[in-house]
Short mmCIF file of N, CA and C in Angstrom, two decimals:
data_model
loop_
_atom_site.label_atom_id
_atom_site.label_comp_id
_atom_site.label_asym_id
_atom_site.label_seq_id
_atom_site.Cartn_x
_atom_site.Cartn_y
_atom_site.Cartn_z
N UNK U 964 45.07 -9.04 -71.07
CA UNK U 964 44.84 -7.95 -71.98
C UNK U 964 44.10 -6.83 -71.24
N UNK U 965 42.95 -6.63 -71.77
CA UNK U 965 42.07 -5.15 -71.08
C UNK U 965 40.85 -5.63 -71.46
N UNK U 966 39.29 -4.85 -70.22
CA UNK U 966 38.71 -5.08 -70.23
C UNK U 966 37.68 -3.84 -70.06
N UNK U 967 37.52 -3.31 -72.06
CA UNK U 967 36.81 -2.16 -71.97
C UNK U 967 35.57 -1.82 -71.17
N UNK U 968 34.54 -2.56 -70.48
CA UNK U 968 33.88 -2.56 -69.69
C UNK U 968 34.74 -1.56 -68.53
N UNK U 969 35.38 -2.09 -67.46
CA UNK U 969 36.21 -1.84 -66.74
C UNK U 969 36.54 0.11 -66.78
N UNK U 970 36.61 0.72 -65.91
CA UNK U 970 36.25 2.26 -65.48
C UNK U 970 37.76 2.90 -65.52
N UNK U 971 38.41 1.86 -64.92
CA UNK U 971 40.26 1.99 -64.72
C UNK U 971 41.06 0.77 -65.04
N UNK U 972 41.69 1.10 -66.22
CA UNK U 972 43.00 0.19 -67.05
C UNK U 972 44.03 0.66 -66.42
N UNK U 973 45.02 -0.40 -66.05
CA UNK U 973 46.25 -0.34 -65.28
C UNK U 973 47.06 -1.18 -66.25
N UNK U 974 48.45 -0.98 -67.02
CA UNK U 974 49.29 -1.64 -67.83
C UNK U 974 50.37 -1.57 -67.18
N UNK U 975 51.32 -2.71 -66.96
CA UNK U 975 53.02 -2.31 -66.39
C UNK U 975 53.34 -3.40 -67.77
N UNK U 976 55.05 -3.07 -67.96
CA UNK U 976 55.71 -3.85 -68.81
C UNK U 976 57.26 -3.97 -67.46
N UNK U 977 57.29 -5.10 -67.91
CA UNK U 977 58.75 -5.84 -67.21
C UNK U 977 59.63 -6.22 -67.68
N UNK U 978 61.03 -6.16 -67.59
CA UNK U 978 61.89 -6.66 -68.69
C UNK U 978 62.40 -7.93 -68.23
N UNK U 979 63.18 -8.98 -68.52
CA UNK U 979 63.31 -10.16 -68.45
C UNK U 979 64.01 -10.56 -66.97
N UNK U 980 64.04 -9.74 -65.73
CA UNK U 980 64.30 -10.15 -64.90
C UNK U 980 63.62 -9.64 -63.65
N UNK U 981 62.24 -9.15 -64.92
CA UNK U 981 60.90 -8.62 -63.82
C UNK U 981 61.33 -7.63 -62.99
N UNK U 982 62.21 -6.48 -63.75
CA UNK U 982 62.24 -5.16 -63.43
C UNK U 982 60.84 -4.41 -64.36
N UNK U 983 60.35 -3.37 -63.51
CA UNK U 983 58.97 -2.84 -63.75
C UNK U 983 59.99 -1.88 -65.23
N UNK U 984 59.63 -1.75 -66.13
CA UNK U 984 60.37 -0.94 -67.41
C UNK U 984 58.99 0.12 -67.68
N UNK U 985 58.12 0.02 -67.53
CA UNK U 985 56.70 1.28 -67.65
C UNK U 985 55.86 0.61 -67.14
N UNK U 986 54.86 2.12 -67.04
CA UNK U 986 53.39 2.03 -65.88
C UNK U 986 52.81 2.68 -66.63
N UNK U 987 51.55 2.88 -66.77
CA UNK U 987 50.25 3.53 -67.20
C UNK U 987 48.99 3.27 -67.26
N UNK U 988 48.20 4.23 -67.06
CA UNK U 988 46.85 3.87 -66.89
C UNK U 988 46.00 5.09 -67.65
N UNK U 989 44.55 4.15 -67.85
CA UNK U 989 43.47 4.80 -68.07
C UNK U 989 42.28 5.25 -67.33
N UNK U 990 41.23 6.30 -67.40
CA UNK U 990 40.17 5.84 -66.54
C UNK U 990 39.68 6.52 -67.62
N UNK U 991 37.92 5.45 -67.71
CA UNK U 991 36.79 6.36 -68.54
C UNK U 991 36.25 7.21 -67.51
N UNK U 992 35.95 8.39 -68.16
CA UNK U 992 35.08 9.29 -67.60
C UNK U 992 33.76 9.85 -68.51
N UNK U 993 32.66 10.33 -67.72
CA UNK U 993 32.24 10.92 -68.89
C UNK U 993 32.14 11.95 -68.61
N UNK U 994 31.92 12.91 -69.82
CA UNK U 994 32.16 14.54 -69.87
C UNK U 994 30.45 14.31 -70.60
N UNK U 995 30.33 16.31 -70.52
CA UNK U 995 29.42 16.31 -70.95
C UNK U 995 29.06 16.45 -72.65
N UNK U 996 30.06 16.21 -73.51
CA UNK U 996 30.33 16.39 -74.92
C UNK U 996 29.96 14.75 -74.78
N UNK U 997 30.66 13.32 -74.11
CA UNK U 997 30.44 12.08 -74.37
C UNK U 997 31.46 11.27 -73.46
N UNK U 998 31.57 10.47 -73.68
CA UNK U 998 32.62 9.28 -72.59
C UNK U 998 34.05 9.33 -73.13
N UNK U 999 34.83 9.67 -72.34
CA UNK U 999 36.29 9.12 -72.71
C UNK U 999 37.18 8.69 -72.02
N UNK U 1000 38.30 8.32 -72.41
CA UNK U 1000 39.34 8.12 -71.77
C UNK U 1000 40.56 8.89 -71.60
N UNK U 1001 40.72 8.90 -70.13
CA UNK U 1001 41.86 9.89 -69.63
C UNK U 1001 43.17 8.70 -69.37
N UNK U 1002 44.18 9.46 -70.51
CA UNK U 1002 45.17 8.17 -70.50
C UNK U 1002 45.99 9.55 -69.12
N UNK U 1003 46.50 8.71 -68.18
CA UNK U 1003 47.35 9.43 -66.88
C UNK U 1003 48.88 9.23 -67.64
N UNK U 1004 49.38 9.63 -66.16
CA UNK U 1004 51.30 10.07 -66.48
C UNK U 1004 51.81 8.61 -66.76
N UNK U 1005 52.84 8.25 -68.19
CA UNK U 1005 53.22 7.60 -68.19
C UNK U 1005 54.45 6.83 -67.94
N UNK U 1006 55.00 6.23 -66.90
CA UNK U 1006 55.81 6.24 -66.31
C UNK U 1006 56.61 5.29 -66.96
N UNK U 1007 58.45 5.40 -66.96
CA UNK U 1007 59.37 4.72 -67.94
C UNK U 1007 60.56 4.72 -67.10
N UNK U 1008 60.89 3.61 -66.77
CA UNK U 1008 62.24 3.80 -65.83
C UNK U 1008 63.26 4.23 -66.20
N UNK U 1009 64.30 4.60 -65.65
CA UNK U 1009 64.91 5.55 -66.19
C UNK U 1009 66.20 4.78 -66.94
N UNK U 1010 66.39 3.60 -66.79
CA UNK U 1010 67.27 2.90 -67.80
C UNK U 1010 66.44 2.20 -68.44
N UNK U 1011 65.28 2.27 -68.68
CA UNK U 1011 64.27 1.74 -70.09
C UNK U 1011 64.49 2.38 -70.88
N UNK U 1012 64.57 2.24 -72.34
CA UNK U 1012 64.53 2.90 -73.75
C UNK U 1012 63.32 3.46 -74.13
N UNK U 1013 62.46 4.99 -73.78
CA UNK U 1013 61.61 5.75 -73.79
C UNK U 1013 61.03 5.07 -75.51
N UNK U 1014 61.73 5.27 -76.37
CA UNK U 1014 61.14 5.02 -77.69
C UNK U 1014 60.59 3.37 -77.50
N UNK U 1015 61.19 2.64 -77.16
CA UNK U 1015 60.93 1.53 -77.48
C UNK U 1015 59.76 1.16 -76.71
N UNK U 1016 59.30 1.40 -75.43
CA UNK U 1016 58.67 1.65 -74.72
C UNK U 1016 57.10 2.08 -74.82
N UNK U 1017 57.47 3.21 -75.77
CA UNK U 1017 55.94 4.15 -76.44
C UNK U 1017 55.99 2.82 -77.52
N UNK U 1018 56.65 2.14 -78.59
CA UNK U 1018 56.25 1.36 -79.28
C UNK U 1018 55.67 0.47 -79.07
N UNK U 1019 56.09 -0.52 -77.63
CA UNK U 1019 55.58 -1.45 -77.38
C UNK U 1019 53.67 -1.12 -76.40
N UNK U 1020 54.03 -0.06 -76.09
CA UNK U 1020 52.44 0.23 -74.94
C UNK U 1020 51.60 0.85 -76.00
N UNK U 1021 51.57 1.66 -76.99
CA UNK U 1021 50.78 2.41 -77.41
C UNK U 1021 50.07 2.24 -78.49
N UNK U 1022 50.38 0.51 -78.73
CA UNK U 1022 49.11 -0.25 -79.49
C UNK U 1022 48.40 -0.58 -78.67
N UNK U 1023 48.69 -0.73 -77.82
CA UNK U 1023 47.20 -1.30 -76.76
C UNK U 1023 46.12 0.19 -76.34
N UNK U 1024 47.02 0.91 -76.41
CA UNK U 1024 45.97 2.32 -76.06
C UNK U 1024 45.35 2.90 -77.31
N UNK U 1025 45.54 2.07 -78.50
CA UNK U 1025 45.03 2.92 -79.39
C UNK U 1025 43.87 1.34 -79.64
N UNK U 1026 44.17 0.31 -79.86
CA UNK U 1026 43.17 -0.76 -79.16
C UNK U 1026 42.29 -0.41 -78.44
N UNK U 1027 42.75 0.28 -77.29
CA UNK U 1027 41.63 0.28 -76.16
C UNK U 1027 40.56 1.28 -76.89
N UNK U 1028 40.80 2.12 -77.31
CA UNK U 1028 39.80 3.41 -78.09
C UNK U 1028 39.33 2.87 -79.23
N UNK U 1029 40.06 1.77 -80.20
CA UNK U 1029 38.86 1.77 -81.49
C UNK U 1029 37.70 0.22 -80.75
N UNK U 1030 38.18 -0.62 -79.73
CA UNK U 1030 37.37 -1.67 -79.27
C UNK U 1030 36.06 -0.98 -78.69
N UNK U 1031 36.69 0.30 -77.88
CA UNK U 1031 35.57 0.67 -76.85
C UNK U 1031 34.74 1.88 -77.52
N UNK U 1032 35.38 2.41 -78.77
CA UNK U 1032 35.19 3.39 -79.62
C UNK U 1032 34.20 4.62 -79.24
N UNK U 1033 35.74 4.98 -78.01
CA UNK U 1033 36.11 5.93 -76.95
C UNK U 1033 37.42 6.92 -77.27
N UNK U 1034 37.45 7.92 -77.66
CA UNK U 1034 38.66 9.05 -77.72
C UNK U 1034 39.51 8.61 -76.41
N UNK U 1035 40.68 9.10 -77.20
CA UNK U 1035 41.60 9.35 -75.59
C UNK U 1035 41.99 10.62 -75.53
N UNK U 1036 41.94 10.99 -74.17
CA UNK U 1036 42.55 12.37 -73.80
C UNK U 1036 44.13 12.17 -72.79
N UNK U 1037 44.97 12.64 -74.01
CA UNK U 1037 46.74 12.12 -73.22
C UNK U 1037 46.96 13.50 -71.91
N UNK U 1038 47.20 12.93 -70.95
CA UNK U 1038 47.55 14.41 -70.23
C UNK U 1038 49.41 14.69 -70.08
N UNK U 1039 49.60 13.44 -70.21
CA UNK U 1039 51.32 12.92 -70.14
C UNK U 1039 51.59 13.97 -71.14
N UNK U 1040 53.05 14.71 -71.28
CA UNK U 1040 53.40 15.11 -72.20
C UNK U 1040 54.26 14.28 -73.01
N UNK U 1041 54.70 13.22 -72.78
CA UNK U 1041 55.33 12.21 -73.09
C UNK U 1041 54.40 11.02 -74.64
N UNK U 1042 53.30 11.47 -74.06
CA UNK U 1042 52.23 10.61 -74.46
C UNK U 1042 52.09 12.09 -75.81
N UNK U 1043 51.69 13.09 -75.10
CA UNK U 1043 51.30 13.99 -76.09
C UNK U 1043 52.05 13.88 -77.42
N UNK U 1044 53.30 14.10 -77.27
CA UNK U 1044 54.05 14.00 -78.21
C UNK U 1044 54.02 13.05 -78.42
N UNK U 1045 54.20 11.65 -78.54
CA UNK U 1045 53.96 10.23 -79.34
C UNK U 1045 52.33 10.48 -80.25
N UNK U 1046 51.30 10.50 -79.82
CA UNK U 1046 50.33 11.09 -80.30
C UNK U 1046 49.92 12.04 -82.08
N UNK U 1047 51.09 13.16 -81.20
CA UNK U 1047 51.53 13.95 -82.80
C UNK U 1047 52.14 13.75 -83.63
N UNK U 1048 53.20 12.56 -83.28
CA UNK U 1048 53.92 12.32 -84.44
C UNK U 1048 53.47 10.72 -85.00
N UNK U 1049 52.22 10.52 -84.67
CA UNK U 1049 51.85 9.33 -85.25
C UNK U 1049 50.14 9.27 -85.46
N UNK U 1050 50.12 9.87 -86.69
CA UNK U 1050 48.87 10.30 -87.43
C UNK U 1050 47.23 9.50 -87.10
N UNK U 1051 47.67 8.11 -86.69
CA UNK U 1051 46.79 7.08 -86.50
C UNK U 1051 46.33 7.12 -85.38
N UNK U 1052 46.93 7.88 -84.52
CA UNK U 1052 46.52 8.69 -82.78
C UNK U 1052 45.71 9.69 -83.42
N UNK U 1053 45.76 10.63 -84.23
CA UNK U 1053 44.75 11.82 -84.85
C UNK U 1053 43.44 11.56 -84.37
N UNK U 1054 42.80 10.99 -84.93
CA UNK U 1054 41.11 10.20 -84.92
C UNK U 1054 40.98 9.91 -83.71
N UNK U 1055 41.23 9.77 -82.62
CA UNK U 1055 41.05 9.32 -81.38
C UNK U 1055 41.41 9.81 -80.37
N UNK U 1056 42.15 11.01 -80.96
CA UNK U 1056 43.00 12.07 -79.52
C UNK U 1056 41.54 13.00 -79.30
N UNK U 1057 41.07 13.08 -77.95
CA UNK U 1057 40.24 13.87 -77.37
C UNK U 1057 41.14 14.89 -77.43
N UNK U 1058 40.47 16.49 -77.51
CA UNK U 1058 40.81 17.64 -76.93
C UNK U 1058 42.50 17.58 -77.91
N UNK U 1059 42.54 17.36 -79.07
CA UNK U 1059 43.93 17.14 -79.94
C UNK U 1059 44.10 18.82 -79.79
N UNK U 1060 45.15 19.45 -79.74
CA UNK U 1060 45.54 20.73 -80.04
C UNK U 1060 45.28 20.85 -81.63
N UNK U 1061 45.22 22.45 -82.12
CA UNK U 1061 45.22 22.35 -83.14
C UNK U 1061 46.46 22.45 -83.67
N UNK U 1062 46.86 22.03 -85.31
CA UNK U 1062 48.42 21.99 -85.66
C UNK U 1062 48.91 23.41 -85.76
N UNK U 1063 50.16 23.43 -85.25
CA UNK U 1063 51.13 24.81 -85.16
C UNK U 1063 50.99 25.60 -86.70
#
């Protein structure tokens, strides 16, 4: 699993013949507002299913923020957008844009 202690979270997912299917990571930092987490570029191979993908990784990143009850800041635009269209990311998105 993950170990909110820990400065840098590293996640891969594999599909059943241990092809790498996504990569992503975290690092806490702290700013001077408070501590967070910088979720990095999230990487999806290119015959992986992008949706299915954000479904399966992005309970653990929203895990990682209410365990360590730490914001995340997405820099991925990939991530960004999963984020906005799923309200329960709201409360925990560092630096959230405001709505259009």
């Amino acid at each position: 699993m993950f170990d909110i202690n820990k400065s840098h979270l590293s996640f891969e997912d594999h599909d059943d013949n241990n092809v790498l299917t996504s990569s992503w990571t975290m690092d806490k930092i702290k700013r001077n507002d408070g501590t967070v987490w910088v979720m990095n570029h999230f990487f999806i191979n290119p015959n992986s299913n992008l949706e299915a993908a954000l479904a399966k990784e992005m309970p653990t990143a929203l895990s990682v923020a209410q365990e360590s009850d730490y914001p995340i800041w997405p820099l991925d635009p990939i991530v960004i957008d999963y984020f906005e269209k799923h309200p329960e990311f709201h409360k925990i998105w560092y630096h959230r844009p405001y709505a259009k």
